[in-house]
XYZ file of C-alpha atoms in Angstrom:
734
model
C -219.133 123.423 -34.479
C -218.585 122.104 -37.759
C -217.489 118.781 -38.527
C -213.837 119.703 -39.302
C -212.922 122.040 -36.513
C -209.549 121.864 -35.303
C -210.572 121.094 -31.565
C -208.757 119.142 -28.829
C -210.896 116.659 -27.216
C -212.053 117.902 -23.959
C -210.312 121.385 -23.829
C -211.863 123.373 -26.835
C -209.548 125.698 -28.058
C -207.248 126.383 -25.116
C -204.105 125.079 -27.313
C -204.697 127.845 -29.403
C -200.885 127.733 -31.477
C -201.710 124.052 -32.474
C -205.431 125.078 -33.705
C -204.129 127.918 -35.435
C -201.312 125.786 -37.204
C -203.739 123.258 -38.284
C -205.604 125.810 -39.817
C -203.075 127.473 -41.443
C -201.872 124.327 -43.449
C -205.403 124.442 -45.445
C -205.382 125.626 -49.111
C -208.824 126.477 -49.317
C -208.983 130.185 -48.347
C -212.843 130.364 -47.672
C -212.575 127.121 -45.502
C -209.830 128.838 -43.559
C -211.855 131.962 -43.086
C -214.904 130.226 -41.682
C -212.796 127.861 -39.100
C -210.959 131.272 -37.917
C -214.107 132.495 -37.733
C -215.795 129.621 -35.461
C -212.327 130.177 -33.270
C -213.043 133.938 -32.731
C -216.700 133.089 -31.696
C -215.598 130.510 -29.251
C -213.046 132.878 -27.593
C -215.352 135.642 -27.056
C -217.902 133.482 -25.622
C -215.656 131.464 -23.459
C -212.791 134.101 -22.720
C -213.507 137.720 -23.619
C -210.159 139.473 -22.166
C -207.262 141.093 -23.452
C -204.376 138.049 -23.595
C -201.973 136.432 -26.020
C -204.497 134.063 -27.295
C -206.835 137.250 -28.450
C -203.590 138.726 -30.459
C -202.720 135.472 -31.873
C -206.567 135.113 -33.371
C -206.793 138.820 -34.382
C -203.516 138.778 -36.421
C -203.837 135.246 -37.845
C -207.276 136.517 -39.355
C -205.965 140.068 -40.580
C -202.671 138.781 -42.031
C -203.825 135.714 -43.932
C -207.711 136.052 -44.430
C -207.579 139.468 -45.480
C -206.184 140.888 -48.959
C -205.400 144.146 -48.480
C -205.838 147.105 -45.755
C -208.596 148.149 -47.708
C -210.472 145.038 -47.073
C -209.551 144.849 -43.350
C -211.266 148.170 -42.527
C -214.385 147.291 -44.218
C -214.649 143.766 -42.321
C -213.809 145.375 -39.262
C -216.461 148.218 -39.818
C -219.438 145.648 -41.002
C -218.437 142.935 -38.286
C -218.306 144.292 -34.800
C -217.119 140.857 -33.561
C -213.596 141.481 -35.009
C -213.790 144.821 -34.229
C -214.219 143.797 -30.384
C -211.485 141.228 -30.818
C -209.138 143.939 -32.249
C -209.773 145.989 -28.917
C -208.569 143.213 -26.876
C -205.508 143.100 -28.841
C -204.726 146.709 -29.031
C -204.921 146.442 -25.251
C -202.900 143.728 -24.773
C -200.092 144.440 -26.808
C -199.972 148.311 -26.489
C -201.437 149.948 -23.749
C -202.294 153.620 -24.455
C -198.969 155.897 -25.178
C -196.619 153.088 -23.475
C -195.162 152.022 -26.587
C -194.343 155.212 -28.017
C -192.816 156.558 -24.270
C -190.584 153.155 -24.618
C -189.141 153.844 -27.822
C -188.725 157.746 -26.960
C -186.494 156.466 -24.273
C -184.408 154.272 -26.219
C -184.206 156.655 -28.794
C -182.399 159.174 -26.492
C -180.071 156.548 -25.774
C -179.264 154.386 -28.745
C -180.438 157.193 -31.691
C -183.436 157.151 -34.088
C -181.732 154.184 -36.176
C -182.092 151.707 -33.584
C -185.818 152.669 -33.045
C -186.470 152.386 -36.660
C -184.972 149.101 -36.770
C -186.626 147.817 -33.402
C -190.158 148.934 -34.684
C -189.805 146.780 -38.028
C -189.210 143.270 -35.500
C -192.008 140.922 -34.476
C -190.735 142.210 -30.749
C -193.659 141.606 -28.179
C -194.503 144.636 -25.578
C -192.571 142.250 -22.664
C -189.561 142.479 -25.401
C -189.586 145.967 -25.882
C -189.758 146.905 -22.183
C -186.842 144.649 -21.191
C -184.868 145.888 -24.091
C -185.677 149.344 -22.558
C -184.204 148.550 -19.275
C -181.301 147.082 -20.886
C -180.524 150.469 -22.650
C -179.781 151.878 -19.539
C -177.265 149.162 -18.758
C -175.393 148.722 -22.183
C -174.482 152.138 -24.206
C -174.654 150.527 -27.668
C -177.566 148.307 -29.223
C -175.214 145.954 -31.210
C -173.247 145.183 -28.023
C -176.948 144.933 -26.175
C -177.798 142.139 -29.015
C -174.599 140.361 -29.158
C -175.164 139.766 -25.451
C -178.884 138.634 -25.737
C -177.639 136.411 -28.778
C -175.569 133.819 -26.387
C -179.121 133.201 -24.606
C -180.836 132.643 -28.512
C -177.835 130.097 -29.112
C -177.969 128.332 -26.081
C -181.902 127.998 -26.440
C -181.708 126.843 -29.758
C -179.023 124.529 -29.691
C -179.948 122.765 -26.532
C -181.931 119.725 -27.254
C -184.744 119.928 -24.461
C -188.104 119.402 -25.408
C -190.260 122.783 -25.486
C -186.886 125.075 -25.296
C -186.155 125.402 -28.991
C -188.986 127.045 -30.938
C -189.009 127.619 -34.762
C -191.336 130.632 -35.273
C -189.468 133.105 -33.498
C -185.689 134.062 -33.253
C -186.042 136.290 -30.259
C -188.414 135.354 -27.192
C -189.010 137.592 -24.028
C -187.037 134.959 -21.957
C -183.964 135.630 -23.746
C -183.841 139.055 -22.555
C -184.407 138.187 -19.165
C -181.961 135.136 -18.897
C -179.063 136.801 -20.683
C -176.662 138.204 -18.167
C -175.701 141.925 -19.375
C -173.384 142.496 -16.838
C -170.689 140.589 -18.391
C -169.393 141.459 -21.854
C -170.498 139.752 -24.915
C -169.805 135.823 -26.010
C -168.573 135.763 -29.658
C -170.492 133.261 -31.505
C -168.908 132.524 -35.038
C -171.144 133.186 -38.184
C -170.721 129.163 -38.990
C -171.960 128.010 -35.825
C -175.142 130.307 -36.682
C -175.084 129.059 -40.239
C -175.874 125.601 -38.814
C -178.901 126.858 -37.604
C -179.964 128.439 -40.641
C -179.381 131.963 -39.315
C -176.704 135.047 -39.981
C -175.755 137.903 -38.098
C -177.080 141.280 -39.419
C -176.777 145.086 -38.894
C -176.447 145.819 -35.300
C -175.872 141.826 -34.204
C -179.424 141.108 -34.883
C -179.715 137.485 -35.780
C -182.311 136.997 -38.896
C -182.493 134.346 -41.248
C -179.701 133.161 -43.303
C -181.391 132.986 -46.318
C -184.397 135.380 -46.586
C -187.481 135.076 -48.307
C -187.105 137.891 -50.608
C -183.642 136.724 -51.981
C -184.603 132.913 -52.940
C -186.081 133.511 -56.440
C -182.828 136.154 -57.231
C -180.273 133.974 -55.673
C -181.557 130.505 -57.349
C -181.617 132.572 -60.585
C -178.113 133.683 -60.381
C -176.866 129.947 -59.241
C -178.773 128.414 -62.058
C -178.090 130.652 -65.120
C -175.360 129.109 -67.422
C -172.240 131.386 -68.086
C -172.775 131.077 -71.542
C -176.152 132.628 -71.075
C -177.163 136.069 -69.499
C -178.967 136.047 -66.122
C -181.444 138.511 -67.792
C -181.791 135.989 -70.681
C -183.001 133.510 -68.443
C -185.256 135.512 -66.467
C -187.263 136.424 -69.353
C -187.500 133.137 -70.556
C -188.609 132.009 -67.020
C -191.296 134.760 -67.365
C -192.549 134.138 -70.922
C -192.687 129.964 -70.480
C -194.621 130.674 -67.078
C -194.976 126.947 -66.147
C -198.333 125.854 -65.059
C -197.983 125.387 -61.539
C -196.782 129.293 -61.239
C -199.518 130.241 -63.126
C -202.548 128.570 -61.016
C -204.623 130.459 -58.549
C -202.590 129.448 -55.239
C -203.205 131.093 -52.109
C -200.324 133.736 -51.590
C -200.373 133.903 -47.762
C -198.156 136.748 -46.091
C -197.946 135.645 -42.884
C -195.833 135.898 -39.294
C -193.000 133.406 -38.904
C -194.343 129.622 -38.478
C -196.289 129.143 -35.542
C -194.997 125.653 -35.164
C -192.756 123.519 -37.095
C -194.575 121.386 -40.128
C -193.706 118.154 -38.928
C -194.849 118.437 -35.352
C -198.195 119.921 -36.809
C -198.644 116.713 -39.212
C -198.079 114.627 -36.136
C -200.632 116.178 -33.987
C -202.960 116.430 -37.235
C -203.216 112.714 -37.054
C -202.942 112.303 -33.364
C -206.650 114.341 -33.520
C -208.143 112.631 -36.525
C -207.720 115.661 -38.809
C -206.116 114.300 -41.741
C -208.734 115.910 -44.030
C -207.135 119.021 -43.317
C -203.701 118.209 -44.352
C -205.026 117.638 -48.159
C -206.722 119.967 -49.927
C -205.433 119.141 -53.780
C -207.815 119.618 -56.647
C -209.953 116.927 -57.918
C -207.276 115.869 -60.894
C -204.573 115.069 -58.499
C -204.271 111.753 -58.967
C -203.824 108.940 -56.139
C -200.975 107.644 -57.485
C -199.100 111.098 -57.230
C -200.056 111.540 -53.496
C -199.125 107.970 -52.568
C -195.800 108.518 -54.332
C -195.143 111.566 -52.132
C -196.617 110.352 -49.057
C -194.399 107.327 -48.653
C -191.975 107.284 -45.989
C -189.730 104.031 -47.313
C -187.170 106.458 -48.941
C -186.832 110.031 -47.843
C -185.009 111.292 -50.939
C -185.441 110.304 -54.394
C -183.098 109.606 -57.126
C -182.486 113.179 -59.180
C -184.114 111.556 -62.172
C -187.106 110.341 -60.046
C -187.576 113.962 -58.650
C -187.824 115.367 -61.738
C -190.157 113.034 -63.493
C -192.399 113.384 -60.585
C -192.031 117.137 -60.717
C -193.070 117.330 -64.367
C -196.285 115.232 -63.335
C -196.536 117.940 -60.259
C -196.876 120.793 -62.928
C -199.485 119.017 -64.681
C -202.416 119.265 -62.159
C -204.443 122.330 -61.086
C -203.451 122.540 -57.715
C -201.402 120.658 -55.450
C -201.931 121.337 -51.391
C -199.487 122.819 -49.429
C -198.940 119.078 -47.710
C -197.827 117.252 -50.749
C -196.108 120.050 -52.522
C -193.933 120.190 -49.151
C -193.642 116.067 -49.234
C -192.289 116.658 -52.839
C -189.737 119.263 -51.867
C -188.634 116.743 -49.046
C -187.598 114.013 -52.224
C -185.485 116.837 -53.216
C -183.691 116.890 -49.838
C -184.715 120.472 -49.322
C -185.240 121.824 -45.985
C -188.901 122.487 -45.700
C -189.306 123.566 -42.037
C -189.063 127.232 -42.592
C -190.773 127.476 -46.201
C -194.166 128.877 -47.007
C -196.346 127.439 -50.018
C -195.365 130.436 -52.693
C -191.888 129.776 -51.577
C -191.950 126.437 -51.774
C -193.360 126.189 -55.627
C -191.130 129.180 -56.548
C -188.096 127.042 -55.299
C -188.999 123.862 -56.842
C -189.584 125.630 -60.262
C -186.074 127.214 -60.295
C -184.650 124.190 -59.340
C -186.234 122.411 -62.102
C -185.593 124.913 -64.572
C -181.622 124.838 -64.102
C -182.095 121.067 -63.717
C -178.832 120.282 -65.272
C -177.182 122.856 -62.916
C -178.425 120.865 -59.504
C -175.072 120.330 -58.420
C -173.778 123.664 -58.678
C -177.256 124.788 -56.405
C -176.250 122.588 -53.632
C -172.767 124.073 -53.644
C -173.462 127.332 -53.797
C -172.647 129.468 -50.899
C -175.809 131.272 -51.240
C -178.223 128.515 -51.821
C -176.773 125.381 -50.443
C -178.375 125.886 -47.059
C -181.800 125.037 -48.537
C -180.771 121.510 -48.937
C -180.156 119.049 -45.624
C -177.072 118.232 -44.858
C -177.027 114.619 -45.598
C -178.175 115.473 -49.059
C -175.581 118.215 -50.530
C -171.645 118.219 -50.409
C -170.316 119.133 -47.053
C -169.374 122.575 -46.615
C -166.635 124.431 -44.070
C -169.095 125.913 -42.391
C -170.966 122.693 -41.509
C -168.674 121.719 -38.431
C -165.329 122.053 -37.316
C -164.795 118.598 -35.772
C -161.863 118.591 -33.725
C -160.466 121.662 -35.305
C -160.567 124.429 -32.886
C -160.791 127.225 -35.523
C -162.830 127.301 -38.976
C -161.018 127.391 -42.199
C -160.163 130.812 -43.589
C -162.113 130.754 -47.341
C -159.618 130.783 -49.570
C -159.440 133.927 -52.451
C -161.207 133.359 -55.421
C -158.719 132.810 -58.423
C -158.771 134.828 -61.349
C -156.525 134.746 -64.226
C -156.400 136.835 -67.630
C -157.158 134.596 -70.842
C -155.038 136.597 -73.095
C -151.907 136.080 -71.141
C -152.513 132.778 -70.990
C -152.581 132.583 -74.732
C -149.781 134.554 -75.209
C -147.739 132.026 -72.652
C -148.741 129.119 -75.218
C -147.585 131.190 -78.010
C -151.241 131.883 -79.555
C -151.235 135.120 -81.323
C -154.144 137.626 -82.147
C -155.067 136.153 -85.479
C -155.613 132.662 -83.886
C -157.715 134.522 -81.491
C -160.096 136.243 -84.084
C -160.128 132.854 -86.015
C -161.679 131.361 -82.331
C -164.026 134.067 -81.907
C -165.311 134.077 -85.519
C -165.572 130.162 -86.513
C -165.336 128.587 -83.054
C -162.274 126.430 -84.114
C -158.508 126.652 -83.750
C -155.467 125.220 -85.242
C -152.334 125.126 -83.409
C -149.445 124.171 -85.609
C -146.439 121.786 -84.336
C -147.364 122.073 -80.130
C -146.288 118.117 -79.974
C -143.885 118.321 -82.511
C -141.065 117.748 -80.323
C -141.901 114.426 -80.129
C -140.499 113.692 -83.122
C -137.582 116.479 -83.253
C -136.166 115.725 -79.866
C -133.856 112.784 -79.962
C -132.078 110.798 -77.404
C -129.129 108.171 -77.591
C -130.086 104.626 -76.936
C -128.216 101.561 -77.072
C -130.179 100.785 -80.005
C -129.514 104.455 -81.605
C -131.363 108.025 -81.681
C -135.076 107.186 -80.204
C -137.976 109.605 -79.972
C -141.538 109.333 -78.364
C -142.767 109.121 -82.045
C -141.102 105.916 -82.307
C -142.707 104.491 -79.070
C -146.181 105.552 -80.390
C -145.654 103.474 -83.337
C -144.963 100.330 -81.605
C -147.464 100.828 -79.106
C -150.208 101.346 -81.323
C -149.327 98.206 -83.419
C -149.328 96.389 -79.953
C -153.138 97.600 -79.370
C -154.146 97.206 -82.771
C -153.224 93.844 -82.695
C -155.142 92.694 -79.228
C -158.102 94.385 -80.676
C -161.535 92.665 -81.408
C -165.327 94.229 -82.512
C -167.425 94.341 -80.153
C -170.536 92.347 -81.798
C -171.592 93.045 -85.200
C -170.158 96.871 -84.931
C -167.155 97.677 -86.906
C -164.644 99.578 -85.030
C -164.660 102.343 -87.852
C -161.021 103.093 -87.134
C -161.226 103.513 -83.516
C -158.705 101.773 -81.136
C -161.342 101.037 -78.530
C -158.868 99.065 -76.104
C -155.965 102.111 -76.063
C -157.581 104.123 -73.620
C -154.194 104.124 -71.217
C -151.724 103.848 -73.865
C -148.027 105.742 -72.779
C -148.955 107.975 -75.487
C -152.403 109.118 -74.533
C -151.025 109.646 -70.516
C -148.342 111.582 -71.429
C -150.633 113.949 -73.660
C -153.012 114.137 -70.933
C -150.642 115.318 -68.412
C -149.095 118.228 -70.648
C -149.454 121.330 -68.578
C -149.226 123.812 -71.901
C -152.233 121.891 -73.476
C -154.411 122.471 -70.001
C -153.100 126.447 -70.415
C -154.464 126.266 -73.731
C -157.741 124.693 -72.647
C -157.905 127.101 -69.745
C -157.558 130.349 -72.016
C -160.317 129.068 -74.528
C -163.138 127.850 -72.477
C -165.727 130.537 -72.575
C -166.528 130.429 -68.694
C -162.431 130.686 -67.453
C -162.926 127.150 -65.469
C -159.443 126.249 -64.211
C -160.432 122.861 -62.556
C -160.340 120.223 -65.081
C -159.560 116.718 -65.433
C -158.747 114.372 -68.381
C -161.854 112.204 -69.353
C -160.251 108.761 -70.121
C -161.284 108.360 -73.936
C -159.991 105.910 -76.541
C -157.809 106.968 -79.696
C -158.178 106.486 -83.111
C -156.147 104.389 -85.483
C -157.799 104.308 -88.981
C -156.116 102.211 -91.874
C -156.926 102.185 -95.359
C -160.313 100.688 -96.172
C -161.519 101.871 -92.968
C -165.104 103.536 -93.054
C -164.433 106.731 -90.943
C -166.993 108.916 -92.348
C -169.379 110.944 -90.125
C -170.553 114.101 -88.940
C -172.102 114.891 -85.436
C -172.860 117.149 -82.469
C -171.248 116.064 -79.065
C -173.651 117.979 -77.139
C -177.231 118.314 -77.410
C -178.599 122.002 -78.766
C -181.785 121.664 -77.438
C -180.349 121.197 -73.495
C -177.469 123.923 -74.361
C -179.934 126.424 -75.336
C -182.151 125.661 -72.735
C -179.966 125.041 -69.775
C -176.358 125.666 -70.751
C -175.441 122.139 -70.469
C -171.977 121.228 -72.187
C -171.912 124.767 -73.618
C -168.228 125.269 -72.253
C -167.088 121.694 -72.653
C -164.542 122.527 -75.680
C -163.330 119.438 -77.362
C -160.002 118.862 -79.289
C -157.443 116.448 -80.838
C -153.834 116.016 -81.123
C -152.980 114.353 -84.711
C -150.178 111.856 -84.631
C -149.985 111.737 -88.858
C -149.989 113.976 -91.859
C -153.362 114.353 -92.687
C -155.050 114.434 -96.642
C -157.582 116.198 -98.200
C -160.855 113.947 -97.670
C -159.840 112.487 -94.580
C -159.021 115.113 -92.202
C -161.772 116.614 -89.524
C -164.502 118.324 -91.308
C -166.135 121.383 -89.041
C -168.983 123.644 -89.951
C -167.320 126.966 -88.953
C -169.377 129.839 -87.149
C -172.471 127.553 -86.574
C -171.934 128.011 -82.669
C -173.328 132.151 -83.355
C -176.436 130.627 -85.235
C -177.214 127.525 -83.242
C -180.279 128.925 -81.711
C -182.086 130.279 -85.056
C -181.420 126.690 -86.579
C -182.612 124.605 -83.828
C -185.816 126.758 -83.907
C -186.481 125.315 -87.669
C -185.086 121.887 -87.085
C -186.504 121.387 -83.208
C -190.084 121.388 -85.113
C -189.044 118.574 -87.400
C -190.918 115.221 -85.943
C -187.807 113.273 -87.406
C -185.150 115.039 -85.311
C -183.821 112.923 -82.767
C -183.219 114.188 -79.315
C -180.359 112.844 -76.935
C -177.053 113.679 -75.373
C -175.334 113.553 -78.825
C -176.797 114.168 -82.144
C -175.972 112.701 -85.404
C -175.503 115.446 -88.274
C -177.174 114.441 -91.576
C -177.566 115.819 -94.706
C -181.201 117.192 -94.058
C -179.986 118.993 -91.107
C -177.930 121.184 -93.418
C -179.178 121.766 -96.768
C -178.088 123.870 -99.434
C -180.655 126.723 -98.300
C -179.022 126.653 -94.805
C -176.128 127.251 -96.656
C -177.301 130.487 -98.544
C -179.099 131.453 -95.918
C -176.435 131.420 -92.971
C -173.373 131.611 -95.446
C -171.529 128.859 -93.893
C -170.437 125.820 -95.268
C -168.552 122.481 -94.393
C -164.369 122.942 -94.161
C -161.649 120.559 -93.907
C -158.853 121.045 -91.153
C -155.848 119.722 -92.475
C -153.453 118.937 -89.545
C -150.020 117.753 -89.591
C -148.179 115.447 -87.290
C -148.009 117.353 -84.143
C -150.661 119.734 -84.321
C -153.827 120.171 -82.153
C -157.406 121.462 -83.353
C -159.613 122.626 -80.658
C -163.367 123.156 -81.490
C -166.456 125.135 -79.246
C -169.201 122.424 -78.165
C -171.531 123.816 -80.854
C -169.631 123.190 -83.828
C -170.775 120.177 -85.838
C -167.680 118.131 -86.903
C -166.658 114.685 -88.316
C -164.569 112.907 -90.985
C -164.551 111.991 -94.560
C -163.873 108.779 -95.309
C -163.220 105.749 -96.496
C -159.771 105.985 -95.372
C -156.932 105.778 -98.098
C -153.927 105.951 -95.080
C -153.087 105.476 -91.746
C -154.332 108.430 -89.416
C -153.851 108.747 -85.887
C -155.727 110.721 -83.265
C -155.517 110.942 -79.835
C -158.556 112.789 -77.581
C -157.481 113.918 -74.524
C -161.004 115.261 -73.137
C -160.893 118.019 -70.526
C -163.865 118.407 -68.334
C -164.429 121.051 -65.691
C -165.056 119.484 -61.935
C -167.417 121.952 -60.011
C -166.492 123.478 -56.725
C -167.667 120.804 -54.563
C -164.690 118.860 -56.157
C -167.298 116.046 -56.946
C -169.460 116.837 -59.546
C -168.671 117.292 -63.214
C -170.180 119.950 -65.478
C -172.061 117.475 -67.595
C -173.603 115.172 -64.485
C -174.273 112.264 -66.665
C -170.896 111.835 -67.426
C -170.058 110.698 -63.616
C -168.197 111.984 -61.138
C -164.442 112.837 -59.848
C -164.449 109.962 -57.587
C -165.228 107.682 -60.394
C -162.662 109.001 -62.749
C -160.248 108.721 -60.045
C -161.117 105.193 -59.945
C -160.597 104.661 -63.761
C -157.279 106.808 -63.863
C -155.816 104.359 -60.748
C -157.232 101.264 -62.078
C -156.906 101.754 -65.803
C -160.200 100.911 -66.424
C -163.125 102.610 -68.553
C -164.970 105.523 -67.033
C -168.691 105.296 -66.270
C -169.727 107.092 -69.570
C -168.428 109.470 -72.246
C -168.008 112.974 -71.456
C -171.058 113.953 -73.081
C -173.056 111.460 -70.813
C -173.735 108.819 -73.351
C -173.445 105.568 -72.422
C -170.026 103.825 -73.095
C -170.970 101.120 -75.405
C -168.007 100.182 -77.068
C -165.139 101.258 -75.349
C -165.878 99.699 -71.720
C -162.749 97.736 -71.312
C -163.993 95.780 -68.081
C -160.486 95.421 -66.638
C -157.051 96.678 -67.352
C -155.104 95.548 -70.240
C -152.446 93.395 -69.069
C -149.756 95.169 -70.965
C -150.417 98.881 -69.709
C -148.155 100.619 -68.156
C -148.952 103.513 -66.110
C -147.003 106.717 -66.441
C -146.599 108.824 -62.930
C -147.034 112.222 -63.690
C -143.735 114.182 -62.494
C -145.391 117.921 -61.466
C -148.303 118.518 -58.869
C -150.731 119.984 -61.537
C -150.073 116.852 -63.942
C -150.984 114.754 -61.057
C -154.439 117.013 -60.769
C -155.258 116.509 -64.264
C -155.257 112.539 -64.051
C -157.444 112.733 -60.528
C -154.084 111.808 -58.759
C -154.425 114.771 -56.516
C -157.294 117.233 -55.730
C -157.340 120.835 -57.425
C -157.376 122.039 -53.092
C -153.965 120.735 -52.855
C -151.553 123.665 -51.921
C -148.968 122.121 -54.450
C -151.314 121.788 -56.936
C -152.391 125.428 -56.805
C -148.934 126.932 -56.643
C -148.346 125.111 -60.348
C -151.670 126.546 -61.469
C -150.613 130.274 -60.574
C -147.531 129.657 -62.715
C -149.216 127.985 -65.618
C -151.961 130.413 -65.660
C -150.511 133.624 -64.398
C -149.019 136.630 -66.213
C -145.086 135.937 -65.373
C -144.316 134.663 -68.691
C -140.395 134.047 -67.400
C -141.709 131.705 -64.646
C -143.958 129.726 -67.109
C -141.128 129.105 -69.597
C -138.931 127.819 -66.711
């Protein structure tokens, strides 16, 4: 017997399930074959009878160590020992003609479709015999499985040692203990979901997330809305990562014999740590120590991504260390095999910027442990008797939304062509509508004049950096708060966003107050073109500004219209330049857009002259900036609207913070954790509330949601949303 034989001291190979589980974790196929051959020889010499152990050994060899049916037949012809073991297995599993006779009986009672499904299930001969008896008592197959499911659920949820099995869903004892004289006991889908299971056809319990669906569902989740799923799938195959191209053993196995965690514990107990690691020689000890540590079960996301990049560089990382890495991501690993782990890790890291969406998507959140993903309604009812009914998916017509706010087809064509739109007089009522006061006629425009002067008086330059026309201490002025709460401005954003997201919140940002002499010239992109093309990061985060003064040529906002359509082709050239700086935002210098680019793409810079009360909204992939130096007073407000994901916590750009952090910022009137693009807030980080700041409490429920005072799940907020984004123009005007 070899020195690595998975023997239990004093017992030989009597604990066959544990023995095969230990062999199963080996990544070396030749070693696995030698070990299972040694187990076979021991069994034929010591036992040599038809029983369950013979069937376990034969099926393990046939499914894990033989590549195809032709090789199986050849091996059986050349090796009499395997042929003898197959004979024992056949005698144990299927006495002559018994199985066909049983299925004929079941077919006469439940129909041919029932036999077709039962023949594909991993049922033992004992279970098939019991199902034959039950078919005489219960008229339909779905009712029989519904009754048996109650016993399965009891076994899987009862926390008694030896009663819960991970490998097989149905066992023989379930059919013996189920009470078929009583009616079925209904078990909710959410209860099955807690166990990672679901009800399939004929009420047969199956894995909630089947192996063959993992790749497709993850691909659908991480594919950004601005990029087609087919494009992402093609890119994934063309840019195949090293981990996917390695010669890993692809094992087609039966359900796992034991949970991996129990296997590891037993392997340590019998001193078989050498079986736990079959990494290639290039895998460093530092990597193994990092994933083996038990101090922190789950790492921060950035750490996971960094270690994953190291994992890709190695030729072959064994199952156990790949599994340990998956644990750091918060993944459930007890039901995943090696090739599944590799595939899921690759897909998660391919859509790294969409990790929050993967953790909340109804089809993929089950891959993660409860403690490392947002809670779902299906997780637990708590003190509630019934589960909550899922809300209907909301959709709206963007054309109706544009029509409601008075945007015509010409403006829509301009948005599609140039990626920018100029809305005139959207806030002109600030100066036109006046009220009588003891001091005379008064309008909101008079308020902002006084307010901006006050903030400018209290403004101090940060370090040696001049403010360059930015009013960095004005984040929660009355002017800014009112604009952020405006439902018409919100409806405009929803109607123009490429992804049609309506769950938006205002990201606090400081105002602009440029005076004559200020150096206001700049050109940049508020997103990373590279990240947008690879993963869709920030591809839908449109941005805009509200002008509070009439602008002059040479000082107004400058844009490069139509750039969003040629951004990919442009980056293919610029991205190869070693001088190109990569980051969450990008400074747009003269060398990035030369005369050759103008002639090649037919695009040039354009000045957008806005008047008092006008609004400019631009696609995130449009470079923009301003001329300078400033020759007159120019004031603008930037009421950033960013999308909140379905978990109502993560933002569309995760580096920008969370909904909870924005809620705290709005309530305390302090700076948010970063900028909407995820850039650290270096100059506008007000550490405490400005003493003269006055909170403007929103009147409408939707306005409160825009300022993070209410959640988008509030029924009152959703009722106003239906009016603002609905097709009823009369209700919108009221």
